[in-house]
Short mmCIF file of C-alpha atoms in Angstrom, two decimals:
data_model
loop_
_atom_site.label_atom_id
_atom_site.label_comp_id
_atom_site.label_asym_id
_atom_site.label_seq_id
_atom_site.Cartn_x
_atom_site.Cartn_y
_atom_site.Cartn_z
CA VAL L 1 151.95 40.48 31.73
CA GLN L 2 151.55 37.46 33.73
CA LEU L 3 153.88 36.24 36.50
CA GLN L 4 153.97 32.86 38.20
CA ALA L 5 156.32 32.44 41.28
CA SER L 6 157.39 29.06 42.56
CA GLY L 7 159.95 27.46 44.54
CA GLY L 8 158.66 28.10 48.06
CA GLY L 9 158.56 25.51 50.67
CA LEU L 10 159.66 24.42 53.96
CA VAL L 11 163.38 24.88 55.09
CA GLN L 12 165.08 24.85 58.32
CA PRO L 13 167.06 27.70 59.65
CA GLY L 14 170.17 28.23 58.18
CA GLY L 15 169.14 26.25 54.96
CA SER L 16 168.53 27.57 51.33
CA LEU L 17 165.68 28.13 48.93
CA ARG L 18 165.70 29.47 45.44
CA LEU L 19 162.45 31.15 44.23
CA SER L 20 161.62 31.49 40.67
CA CYS L 21 159.35 33.77 38.74
CA THR L 22 158.55 33.40 35.43
CA VAL L 23 157.25 36.20 33.31
CA SER L 24 154.84 35.94 30.30
CA GLY L 25 152.49 38.03 27.99
CA ARG L 26 153.63 41.63 26.76
CA LEU L 27 157.19 41.66 27.81
CA SER L 28 157.66 45.10 26.35
CA ASP L 29 155.18 46.35 29.05
CA TYR L 30 157.65 45.94 32.15
CA TYR L 31 161.28 47.12 33.14
CA GLY L 32 161.69 45.78 36.43
CA ILE L 33 160.90 42.66 38.35
CA GLY L 34 160.57 42.79 42.14
CA TRP L 35 160.34 40.30 45.08
CA PHE L 36 158.09 41.12 47.88
CA ARG L 37 157.25 39.13 50.93
CA GLN L 38 154.35 39.49 53.34
CA ALA L 39 153.92 37.52 56.75
CA PRO L 40 150.73 37.46 58.58
CA SER L 41 149.61 40.69 60.24
CA THR L 42 152.51 42.62 58.51
CA GLU L 43 152.62 45.03 55.44
CA ARG L 44 154.05 43.69 52.33
CA GLU L 45 157.85 44.25 52.03
CA GLY L 46 160.22 44.94 49.19
CA VAL L 47 162.94 42.41 49.14
CA ALA L 48 164.83 42.74 45.94
CA CYS L 49 164.66 44.38 42.57
CA ILE L 50 166.01 43.87 39.01
CA SER L 51 165.86 45.94 35.86
CA ARG L 52 165.36 44.06 32.72
CA ARG L 53 167.40 46.03 30.34
CA ASP L 54 170.60 46.99 32.26
CA GLY L 55 170.37 44.53 35.19
CA THR L 56 170.37 46.99 37.99
CA LYS L 57 169.66 45.20 41.13
CA PHE L 58 168.82 46.25 44.69
CA VAL L 59 168.12 44.06 47.80
CA THR L 60 166.70 45.38 50.98
CA TYR L 61 169.36 45.86 53.65
CA PRO L 62 168.16 43.38 56.13
CA VAL L 63 168.82 40.29 53.64
CA LYS L 64 171.15 41.92 51.61
CA ASP L 65 174.16 39.55 52.75
CA ARG L 66 171.88 36.45 52.46
CA PHE L 67 169.59 37.03 49.51
CA THR L 68 170.57 37.46 45.93
CA ILE L 69 168.33 38.36 42.90
CA SER L 70 169.26 37.28 39.33
CA GLY L 71 167.80 37.19 35.89
CA ASP L 72 167.65 34.79 33.04
CA ALA L 73 166.63 36.84 29.80
CA ALA L 74 166.36 33.88 27.67
CA LYS L 75 163.93 32.27 29.98
CA ASN L 76 162.23 35.46 31.05
CA ALA L 77 162.94 34.41 34.40
CA VAL L 78 163.79 36.15 37.66
CA TYR L 79 165.32 34.00 40.76
CA LEU L 80 165.69 34.95 44.31
CA GLN L 81 168.23 32.86 46.05
CA MET L 82 167.96 32.72 49.66
CA ASP L 83 170.71 31.52 51.99
CA ARG L 84 171.08 31.31 55.76
CA MET L 85 167.69 31.52 56.19
CA LYS L 86 166.24 32.69 59.62
CA PHE L 87 162.82 32.38 60.96
CA GLU L 88 161.88 35.88 60.26
CA ASP L 89 162.27 35.06 56.38
CA ALA L 90 158.95 32.99 56.50
CA ALA L 91 156.40 34.61 54.56
CA VAL L 92 154.30 34.52 51.46
CA TYR L 93 156.76 35.80 48.69
CA TYR L 94 155.56 37.57 45.49
CA CYS L 95 156.93 38.81 42.24
CA ALA L 96 155.63 41.80 40.68
CA ALA L 97 156.63 43.49 37.35
CA GLY L 98 156.33 47.34 36.76
CA ARG L 99 156.76 49.55 33.98
CA ARG L 100 159.64 51.48 35.29
CA ALA L 101 163.05 50.20 36.00
CA CYS L 102 164.37 49.63 39.47
CA VAL L 103 165.18 52.96 41.24
CA ARG L 104 166.78 53.44 44.44
CA GLY L 105 164.15 54.16 47.07
CA VAL L 106 161.43 53.59 45.05
CA TRP L 107 161.36 49.98 43.97
CA VAL L 108 160.50 49.36 47.46
CA LEU L 109 156.90 50.46 47.15
CA PRO L 110 154.30 48.02 46.18
CA ARG L 111 152.23 50.58 44.61
CA LYS L 112 155.13 51.10 41.63
CA TYR L 113 154.36 47.54 40.18
CA HIS L 114 151.61 46.90 37.91
CA TYR L 115 151.47 43.07 37.68
CA TRP L 116 151.68 40.76 40.41
CA GLY L 117 151.84 36.88 40.52
CA ARG L 118 150.47 34.76 43.10
CA GLY L 119 152.43 34.10 45.94
CA THR L 120 154.74 31.36 46.94
CA GLU L 121 154.75 30.33 50.81
CA VAL L 122 158.11 30.04 52.42
CA THR L 123 157.91 28.23 55.87
CA VAL L 124 161.29 28.46 58.11
CA SER L 125 160.92 25.72 61.02
CA SER L 126 163.35 23.36 62.64
#
């Protein structure tokens, strides 16, 4: 399974970005796609997860009112819509695929994902 994240860039506070994650390869090998982010000198943080089969979604509490995860099965793509962005949203964002569907309390753990794409950098600056 290969993943490609894109859509990062520079955005002003209060602005929006939509990140895309395109998945290819043995699609039967994964059941959940997660978005993670990592700012300098911080741990990688789970942002959102979507299960491929039933569409179950989770978004981490600090951003749940501003970020939305969605998927397009026909395109094998997952999106992260980020609205009303804040300085603290600046990070490198990664998408990852796991062999399990998204499970509450578990999806946030990076070690539960088996495939990772290269990150896309998001900068929030005025």
